[in-house]
């Protein structure tokens, strides 16, 4: 928010220089991000002086140029080449001397140098209005009245409005500081307490009004007093819509508000000066001479001032006419059918107090972040609507002519009274950490317009003014007291002692994450951090149900409109970004959250922690012996089993998984609970992100990993066996489609006590030797008994069990 040094003085005489005032504002909790001098004409016309054209002849080498000799008050005449068609001897003009830097209305600089134009010396430039940044008029040079002496500075002719503008970063709770009036009240309270003198705060809103002519009254009906607790208005007739005077345009431009017309500029002036949003309607476009404040059915169409047709929500509060036709989105944006135009002669001026939550929801829903909406959603003062209306009406009559054609209408069924708060003086001292005298605390409360209504012991009952909508509890009042007392006035102790309460679960969970990250990083992986917000368009074809997505009305970036439902696509964006920068061998991992809707009415959204792993392109640098395109898959599979072993989750099982994002995928379960999925990402999905290599991807349900890791389990120590182990190999033929995981499941289900390990060590395919659609597998089987040496009979019995099971369940045949 921009605050003007000059506008603050409408309420408070300031003796502090801008630098000191910036420090004071920051001490009040109004953080000044920056402040800078402002000039209505950039550069302030430095180097521009009055000149008298003594002689003017045609340029000998260019018909469209003139050679002029100009008196600049230096005692000598200066030759200046001029291209304007209206230049003539005897004129009084404005001249930019060499070294001057001018700025046009777009802020583009032009530095004036002495030089030659078509062979003739030019000692400066005779200026047109656009070259001085006064307007866009370039029809000819500016000719000014002759009474200005040669050599006089241009600022004697053209006034330059100067100001200092502070850019303040407001916290969301400072509803009282969204205007110059609110900031001035804070400064007045601070100066009153710190200096002990009356800061001279000026009253406002009590000036005399023009005469009333009660010929165009407007009836107001508030059908929703919850969303609109107060609605005030007045009619004005015979106004003329035209450009605002310079003083108003200059002050609005200084704080970053574009002047539009006199009536609209007055509403903006009142908004920024007093913090009360106003809206001006064309009175002749209000059907039936009546205003209704109500909601309309869902889907009702409304064309706003930006010529956009909007579909209304049933909770949008609207300003309507007698026939319930929408005129304006209450507190947010006006309608094109009732707005002010050049032909407007009669207006109805609205000054209201709308529910903060209602305005915010509507503003966010329609992505309309207007100045009025930002004030209403923080909370405006309900008790200044008439005062602001009086100021605006008086100023409109002054600038636009006309007269007041109705009395003030004010619908305020349930007046909002100041909140009463119980405050303990001892608690004030305890929270601030300093012994502050009772008298000083009461003085601060008085300076803040918080009168003490009652006192009992160390407890005060105070009334909080209605402009401070965020101050509702004693701790809020203490914050206000501290701001005026001064943050810097609280001494800093020589040492501080802090006790940290560390949750064992939290520290173990963090240790698990850090250990996993360190392990992956040691293998050459890089950690990434993807955005939780993404574009819904890239989810097309994902197989995700739209009803499960968490959609977001993002006013900062309308394209980022959904919370990510998986980790894959945000990772794909990171891979695409790196690939476009000549990175073709990538290994990433990310800890993050995914978001889905939940059927639970109490918790309608679900946030799930996840770990994602990406392998894009070759695993290692190019080598003549590493040509297997599947190496990324097997590397990922080995990595996953290394992680599972590191986490000590127990025995895992793998199954094939049909997933729309994968060409082929495997799901890993621990004791029947899915904990991870991995596989090769669909080539078609990769093409959406312009990927040129294979991508292998795994994601872990991190909450399930933590549950398994955190589960109590006894420490086990295995004594090395003292009896020899025996290895037997078994080769057999199965269908080519038979997965190793199925065979592994058969062997595990047998639960042979002496079988301590088995693995696949060879696979062979040959149509001539084993037939079409077949493959030969060779597995190693390790047997060991901790209590005795194994006998051949025991081994044969175990081998027969294995063989029979494979024949029955996989239709294997022994080679």
Short mmCIF file of N, CA and C in Angstrom, two decimals, residues 469-594:
data_model
loop_
_atom_site.label_atom_id
_atom_site.label_comp_id
_atom_site.label_asym_id
_atom_site.label_seq_id
_atom_site.Cartn_x
_atom_site.Cartn_y
_atom_site.Cartn_z
N UNK A 469 -11.11 -3.73 13.57
CA UNK A 469 -11.95 -4.93 13.56
C UNK A 469 -11.20 -6.18 14.01
N UNK A 470 -9.87 -6.14 13.99
CA UNK A 470 -9.09 -7.31 14.38
C UNK A 470 -8.84 -7.39 15.88
N UNK A 471 -9.10 -6.30 16.62
CA UNK A 471 -8.80 -6.27 18.06
C UNK A 471 -10.03 -6.74 18.82
N UNK A 472 -9.97 -7.99 19.29
CA UNK A 472 -11.12 -8.59 19.95
C UNK A 472 -10.79 -9.20 21.31
N UNK A 473 -9.49 -9.43 21.59
CA UNK A 473 -9.08 -10.08 22.83
C UNK A 473 -8.07 -9.21 23.56
N UNK A 474 -7.80 -9.59 24.81
CA UNK A 474 -6.84 -8.80 25.57
C UNK A 474 -5.44 -8.84 24.95
N UNK A 475 -5.07 -9.98 24.35
CA UNK A 475 -3.73 -10.07 23.77
C UNK A 475 -3.61 -9.15 22.56
N UNK A 476 -4.73 -8.92 21.86
CA UNK A 476 -4.72 -7.97 20.73
C UNK A 476 -4.50 -6.56 21.24
N UNK A 477 -5.13 -6.22 22.36
CA UNK A 477 -4.96 -4.89 22.95
C UNK A 477 -3.51 -4.70 23.40
N UNK A 478 -2.93 -5.75 23.97
CA UNK A 478 -1.54 -5.67 24.43
C UNK A 478 -0.61 -5.40 23.25
N UNK A 479 -0.90 -6.01 22.11
CA UNK A 479 -0.10 -5.76 20.91
C UNK A 479 -0.19 -4.28 20.51
N UNK A 480 -1.40 -3.72 20.59
CA UNK A 480 -1.57 -2.30 20.27
C UNK A 480 -0.77 -1.43 21.24
N UNK A 481 -0.83 -1.77 22.52
CA UNK A 481 -0.08 -1.01 23.53
C UNK A 481 1.41 -1.07 23.24
N UNK A 482 1.91 -2.25 22.91
CA UNK A 482 3.34 -2.42 22.65
C UNK A 482 3.78 -1.59 21.44
N UNK A 483 2.96 -1.52 20.41
CA UNK A 483 3.34 -0.75 19.22
C UNK A 483 3.55 0.72 19.59
N UNK A 484 2.62 1.27 20.38
CA UNK A 484 2.73 2.69 20.74
C UNK A 484 3.81 2.91 21.80
N UNK A 485 3.94 1.97 22.73
CA UNK A 485 5.01 2.06 23.73
C UNK A 485 6.37 2.05 23.05
N UNK A 486 6.49 1.25 21.99
CA UNK A 486 7.74 1.19 21.23
C UNK A 486 8.44 -0.14 21.41
N UNK A 487 8.62 -0.85 20.30
CA UNK A 487 9.34 -2.13 20.37
C UNK A 487 10.76 -1.91 20.90
N UNK A 488 11.39 -0.83 20.45
CA UNK A 488 12.77 -0.58 20.85
C UNK A 488 12.88 -0.14 22.31
N UNK A 489 11.75 0.23 22.92
CA UNK A 489 11.79 0.65 24.33
C UNK A 489 11.88 -0.53 25.28
N UNK A 490 11.63 -1.74 24.77
CA UNK A 490 11.71 -2.94 25.61
C UNK A 490 13.16 -3.40 25.64
N UNK A 491 13.80 -3.42 26.82
CA UNK A 491 15.23 -3.78 26.87
C UNK A 491 15.45 -5.24 26.50
N UNK A 492 16.57 -5.49 25.84
CA UNK A 492 16.96 -6.85 25.48
C UNK A 492 17.83 -7.42 26.60
N UNK A 493 17.46 -8.58 27.15
CA UNK A 493 18.27 -9.15 28.23
C UNK A 493 19.65 -9.55 27.74
N UNK A 494 20.60 -9.59 28.67
CA UNK A 494 21.98 -9.94 28.31
C UNK A 494 22.07 -11.36 27.80
N UNK A 495 21.23 -12.26 28.30
CA UNK A 495 21.23 -13.64 27.80
C UNK A 495 19.80 -14.14 27.79
N UNK A 496 19.57 -15.14 26.98
CA UNK A 496 18.25 -15.74 26.87
C UNK A 496 18.38 -17.23 27.08
N UNK A 497 17.44 -17.79 27.86
CA UNK A 497 17.42 -19.22 28.11
C UNK A 497 16.15 -19.80 27.51
N UNK A 498 16.30 -20.82 26.68
CA UNK A 498 15.17 -21.43 26.00
C UNK A 498 15.21 -22.93 26.23
N UNK A 499 14.09 -23.49 26.62
CA UNK A 499 13.97 -24.93 26.78
C UNK A 499 13.28 -25.51 25.55
N UNK A 500 13.94 -26.47 24.94
CA UNK A 500 13.38 -27.10 23.75
C UNK A 500 12.69 -28.40 24.14
N UNK A 501 11.44 -28.52 23.75
CA UNK A 501 10.72 -29.78 23.95
C UNK A 501 10.78 -30.56 22.65
N UNK A 502 11.53 -31.65 22.64
CA UNK A 502 11.74 -32.43 21.42
C UNK A 502 10.92 -33.70 21.48
N UNK A 503 10.05 -33.86 20.50
CA UNK A 503 9.24 -35.07 20.41
C UNK A 503 10.09 -36.20 19.85
N UNK A 504 10.10 -37.33 20.56
CA UNK A 504 10.91 -38.46 20.10
C UNK A 504 10.43 -38.96 18.74
N UNK A 505 9.10 -38.99 18.56
CA UNK A 505 8.56 -39.45 17.28
C UNK A 505 8.98 -38.50 16.16
N UNK A 506 8.87 -37.20 16.43
CA UNK A 506 9.21 -36.23 15.40
C UNK A 506 10.69 -36.32 15.03
N UNK A 507 11.55 -36.49 16.02
CA UNK A 507 12.98 -36.57 15.73
C UNK A 507 13.32 -37.86 14.99
N UNK A 508 12.65 -38.97 15.34
CA UNK A 508 12.92 -40.23 14.63
C UNK A 508 12.40 -40.15 13.20
N UNK A 509 11.26 -39.50 13.01
CA UNK A 509 10.72 -39.36 11.66
C UNK A 509 11.66 -38.51 10.80
N UNK A 510 12.17 -37.43 11.40
CA UNK A 510 13.10 -36.58 10.66
C UNK A 510 14.41 -37.33 10.37
N UNK A 511 14.83 -38.15 11.32
CA UNK A 511 16.05 -38.93 11.12
C UNK A 511 15.86 -39.94 9.99
N UNK A 512 14.67 -40.54 9.92
CA UNK A 512 14.38 -41.48 8.83
C UNK A 512 14.47 -40.76 7.49
N UNK A 513 13.87 -39.58 7.41
CA UNK A 513 13.88 -38.84 6.15
C UNK A 513 15.30 -38.41 5.79
N UNK A 514 16.03 -37.87 6.76
CA UNK A 514 17.38 -37.39 6.47
C UNK A 514 18.30 -38.55 6.08
N UNK A 515 18.13 -39.69 6.75
CA UNK A 515 18.95 -40.85 6.40
C UNK A 515 18.66 -41.34 4.99
N UNK A 516 17.39 -41.34 4.63
CA UNK A 516 17.01 -41.76 3.27
C UNK A 516 17.56 -40.78 2.24
N UNK A 517 17.44 -39.48 2.53
CA UNK A 517 17.95 -38.47 1.60
C UNK A 517 19.46 -38.59 1.44
N UNK A 518 20.17 -38.81 2.55
CA UNK A 518 21.63 -38.96 2.47
C UNK A 518 22.01 -40.19 1.65
N UNK A 519 21.26 -41.29 1.81
CA UNK A 519 21.55 -42.51 1.06
C UNK A 519 21.35 -42.28 -0.44
N UNK A 520 20.24 -41.64 -0.81
CA UNK A 520 19.97 -41.39 -2.23
C UNK A 520 20.99 -40.41 -2.81
N UNK A 521 21.34 -39.40 -2.05
CA UNK A 521 22.34 -38.44 -2.53
C UNK A 521 23.69 -39.09 -2.74
N UNK A 522 24.03 -40.05 -1.88
CA UNK A 522 25.32 -40.75 -2.02
C UNK A 522 25.38 -41.58 -3.29
N UNK A 523 24.21 -41.91 -3.85
CA UNK A 523 24.16 -42.68 -5.09
C UNK A 523 24.04 -41.78 -6.32
N UNK A 524 24.21 -40.48 -6.13
CA UNK A 524 24.20 -39.57 -7.27
C UNK A 524 22.85 -38.94 -7.56
N UNK A 525 21.88 -39.11 -6.66
CA UNK A 525 20.57 -38.49 -6.87
C UNK A 525 20.60 -37.06 -6.35
N UNK A 526 19.78 -36.21 -6.99
CA UNK A 526 19.63 -34.82 -6.55
C UNK A 526 18.22 -34.62 -6.01
N UNK A 527 18.12 -33.92 -4.88
CA UNK A 527 16.79 -33.66 -4.32
C UNK A 527 16.16 -32.47 -5.04
N UNK A 528 14.88 -32.60 -5.38
CA UNK A 528 14.14 -31.51 -6.02
C UNK A 528 12.96 -31.13 -5.12
N UNK A 529 12.43 -29.96 -5.37
CA UNK A 529 11.23 -29.50 -4.64
C UNK A 529 10.24 -28.98 -5.67
N UNK A 530 9.23 -29.77 -5.99
CA UNK A 530 8.21 -29.37 -6.94
C UNK A 530 7.12 -28.56 -6.28
N UNK A 531 6.39 -27.81 -7.08
CA UNK A 531 5.29 -27.00 -6.55
C UNK A 531 4.10 -27.88 -6.21
N UNK A 532 3.42 -27.55 -5.14
CA UNK A 532 2.19 -28.27 -4.79
C UNK A 532 1.03 -27.88 -5.69
N UNK A 533 1.16 -26.70 -6.34
CA UNK A 533 0.14 -26.26 -7.28
C UNK A 533 0.57 -26.61 -8.70
N UNK A 534 -0.39 -27.00 -9.53
CA UNK A 534 -0.07 -27.33 -10.91
C UNK A 534 -1.24 -26.98 -11.81
N UNK A 535 -1.01 -27.09 -13.13
CA UNK A 535 -2.05 -26.80 -14.11
C UNK A 535 -2.92 -28.04 -14.32
N UNK A 536 -4.22 -27.86 -14.25
CA UNK A 536 -5.12 -29.00 -14.40
C UNK A 536 -5.04 -29.61 -15.80
N UNK A 537 -4.63 -28.82 -16.80
CA UNK A 537 -4.62 -29.34 -18.17
C UNK A 537 -3.63 -30.49 -18.33
N UNK A 538 -2.57 -30.53 -17.55
CA UNK A 538 -1.59 -31.60 -17.72
C UNK A 538 -2.03 -32.89 -17.04
N UNK A 539 -3.20 -32.85 -16.39
CA UNK A 539 -3.74 -34.08 -15.78
C UNK A 539 -4.66 -34.83 -16.73
N UNK A 540 -4.88 -34.28 -17.93
CA UNK A 540 -5.76 -34.96 -18.88
C UNK A 540 -5.17 -36.31 -19.26
N UNK A 541 -6.02 -37.33 -19.28
CA UNK A 541 -5.58 -38.68 -19.61
C UNK A 541 -4.89 -39.41 -18.48
N UNK A 542 -4.91 -38.81 -17.28
CA UNK A 542 -4.22 -39.45 -16.15
C UNK A 542 -5.04 -40.55 -15.51
N UNK A 543 -6.32 -40.63 -15.86
CA UNK A 543 -7.19 -41.62 -15.22
C UNK A 543 -7.69 -41.18 -13.87
N UNK A 544 -7.30 -39.96 -13.44
CA UNK A 544 -7.76 -39.45 -12.13
C UNK A 544 -9.20 -38.96 -12.25
N UNK A 545 -10.00 -39.26 -11.25
CA UNK A 545 -11.38 -38.79 -11.23
C UNK A 545 -11.38 -37.31 -10.85
N UNK A 546 -12.02 -36.50 -11.70
CA UNK A 546 -12.05 -35.05 -11.45
C UNK A 546 -12.65 -34.72 -10.09
N UNK A 547 -13.55 -35.59 -9.61
CA UNK A 547 -14.17 -35.33 -8.30
C UNK A 547 -13.18 -35.49 -7.15
N UNK A 548 -12.05 -36.16 -7.41
CA UNK A 548 -11.05 -36.36 -6.36
C UNK A 548 -10.03 -35.23 -6.31
N UNK A 549 -10.03 -34.36 -7.32
CA UNK A 549 -9.03 -33.30 -7.39
C UNK A 549 -9.39 -32.15 -6.45
N UNK A 550 -8.35 -31.53 -5.91
CA UNK A 550 -8.53 -30.36 -5.04
C UNK A 550 -8.27 -29.12 -5.89
N UNK A 551 -9.35 -28.50 -6.36
CA UNK A 551 -9.24 -27.31 -7.21
C UNK A 551 -9.05 -26.07 -6.36
N UNK A 552 -8.29 -25.11 -6.90
CA UNK A 552 -7.95 -23.90 -6.16
C UNK A 552 -8.29 -22.69 -7.02
N UNK A 553 -8.96 -21.72 -6.41
CA UNK A 553 -9.23 -20.45 -7.10
C UNK A 553 -8.03 -19.54 -6.86
N UNK A 554 -7.02 -19.69 -7.72
CA UNK A 554 -5.74 -19.01 -7.51
C UNK A 554 -5.75 -17.67 -8.22
N UNK A 555 -5.85 -16.59 -7.46
CA UNK A 555 -5.91 -15.25 -8.06
C UNK A 555 -4.54 -14.76 -8.50
N UNK A 556 -3.47 -15.34 -7.98
CA UNK A 556 -2.13 -14.91 -8.37
C UNK A 556 -1.73 -15.47 -9.73
N UNK A 557 -2.15 -16.71 -10.00
CA UNK A 557 -1.85 -17.36 -11.29
C UNK A 557 -3.00 -18.30 -11.61
N UNK A 558 -3.89 -17.87 -12.50
CA UNK A 558 -5.10 -18.65 -12.76
C UNK A 558 -4.81 -19.99 -13.41
N UNK A 559 -3.60 -20.16 -13.99
CA UNK A 559 -3.27 -21.45 -14.62
C UNK A 559 -2.96 -22.52 -13.59
N UNK A 560 -2.38 -22.12 -12.45
CA UNK A 560 -2.07 -23.07 -11.38
C UNK A 560 -3.33 -23.24 -10.54
N UNK A 561 -4.20 -24.14 -10.98
CA UNK A 561 -5.56 -24.20 -10.42
C UNK A 561 -5.90 -25.49 -9.70
N UNK A 562 -4.91 -26.36 -9.46
CA UNK A 562 -5.21 -27.62 -8.79
C UNK A 562 -4.01 -28.02 -7.94
N UNK A 563 -4.29 -28.59 -6.76
CA UNK A 563 -3.23 -29.15 -5.92
C UNK A 563 -2.81 -30.48 -6.53
N UNK A 564 -1.51 -30.75 -6.54
CA UNK A 564 -1.04 -31.92 -7.28
C UNK A 564 -1.57 -33.22 -6.67
N UNK A 565 -2.18 -34.07 -7.50
CA UNK A 565 -2.68 -35.34 -6.99
C UNK A 565 -1.63 -36.44 -6.98
N UNK A 566 -0.50 -36.22 -7.65
CA UNK A 566 0.60 -37.19 -7.63
C UNK A 566 1.91 -36.42 -7.73
N UNK A 567 3.00 -37.16 -7.50
CA UNK A 567 4.32 -36.55 -7.56
C UNK A 567 4.92 -36.62 -8.96
N UNK A 568 4.33 -37.43 -9.82
CA UNK A 568 4.92 -37.71 -11.12
C UNK A 568 4.99 -36.47 -12.00
N UNK A 569 3.87 -35.76 -12.14
CA UNK A 569 3.83 -34.68 -13.13
C UNK A 569 4.65 -33.47 -12.72
N UNK A 570 4.71 -33.17 -11.43
CA UNK A 570 5.58 -32.07 -11.02
C UNK A 570 7.04 -32.45 -11.24
N UNK A 571 7.36 -33.75 -11.06
CA UNK A 571 8.71 -34.21 -11.36
C UNK A 571 9.02 -34.15 -12.84
N UNK A 572 8.02 -34.45 -13.67
CA UNK A 572 8.21 -34.37 -15.11
C UNK A 572 8.53 -32.94 -15.55
N UNK A 573 7.91 -31.97 -14.88
CA UNK A 573 8.21 -30.58 -15.21
C UNK A 573 9.66 -30.24 -14.88
N UNK A 574 10.17 -30.77 -13.77
CA UNK A 574 11.58 -30.54 -13.41
C UNK A 574 12.51 -31.20 -14.42
N UNK A 575 12.16 -32.41 -14.85
CA UNK A 575 12.98 -33.13 -15.84
C UNK A 575 12.96 -32.37 -17.17
N UNK A 576 11.79 -31.88 -17.57
CA UNK A 576 11.69 -31.11 -18.80
C UNK A 576 12.56 -29.86 -18.73
N UNK A 577 12.53 -29.19 -17.60
CA UNK A 577 13.32 -27.97 -17.41
C UNK A 577 14.81 -28.28 -17.56
N UNK A 578 15.27 -29.37 -16.96
CA UNK A 578 16.69 -29.72 -17.03
C UNK A 578 17.07 -30.24 -18.41
N UNK A 579 16.17 -30.99 -19.04
CA UNK A 579 16.47 -31.50 -20.38
C UNK A 579 16.68 -30.36 -21.36
N UNK A 580 15.87 -29.30 -21.23
CA UNK A 580 16.00 -28.16 -22.13
C UNK A 580 17.30 -27.41 -21.91
N UNK A 581 18.03 -27.75 -20.86
CA UNK A 581 19.33 -27.16 -20.58
C UNK A 581 20.44 -28.19 -20.74
N UNK A 582 20.23 -29.09 -21.70
CA UNK A 582 21.24 -30.07 -22.14
C UNK A 582 21.61 -31.08 -21.06
N UNK A 583 20.67 -31.40 -20.17
CA UNK A 583 20.91 -32.43 -19.16
C UNK A 583 20.10 -33.67 -19.53
N UNK A 584 20.79 -34.73 -19.95
CA UNK A 584 20.09 -35.92 -20.42
C UNK A 584 20.22 -37.12 -19.53
N UNK A 585 20.96 -37.01 -18.44
CA UNK A 585 21.13 -38.12 -17.50
C UNK A 585 20.79 -37.60 -16.12
N UNK A 586 19.56 -37.88 -15.66
CA UNK A 586 19.05 -37.26 -14.45
C UNK A 586 18.59 -38.31 -13.46
N UNK A 587 18.94 -38.08 -12.19
CA UNK A 587 18.45 -38.93 -11.10
C UNK A 587 17.98 -37.99 -9.99
N UNK A 588 16.66 -37.99 -9.77
CA UNK A 588 16.04 -37.07 -8.81
C UNK A 588 15.28 -37.85 -7.74
N UNK A 589 15.12 -37.19 -6.59
CA UNK A 589 14.16 -37.67 -5.60
C UNK A 589 13.51 -36.47 -4.94
N UNK A 590 12.31 -36.68 -4.42
CA UNK A 590 11.57 -35.59 -3.80
C UNK A 590 10.69 -36.11 -2.67
N UNK A 591 10.76 -35.45 -1.54
CA UNK A 591 9.79 -35.65 -0.46
C UNK A 591 8.73 -34.56 -0.60
N UNK A 592 7.48 -34.94 -0.60
CA UNK A 592 6.43 -33.95 -0.76
C UNK A 592 5.07 -34.51 -0.41
N UNK A 593 4.05 -33.76 -0.75
CA UNK A 593 2.68 -34.16 -0.42
C UNK A 593 1.84 -34.21 -1.69
N UNK A 594 0.87 -35.10 -1.68
CA UNK A 594 -0.16 -35.14 -2.71
C UNK A 594 -1.50 -34.84 -2.05
#
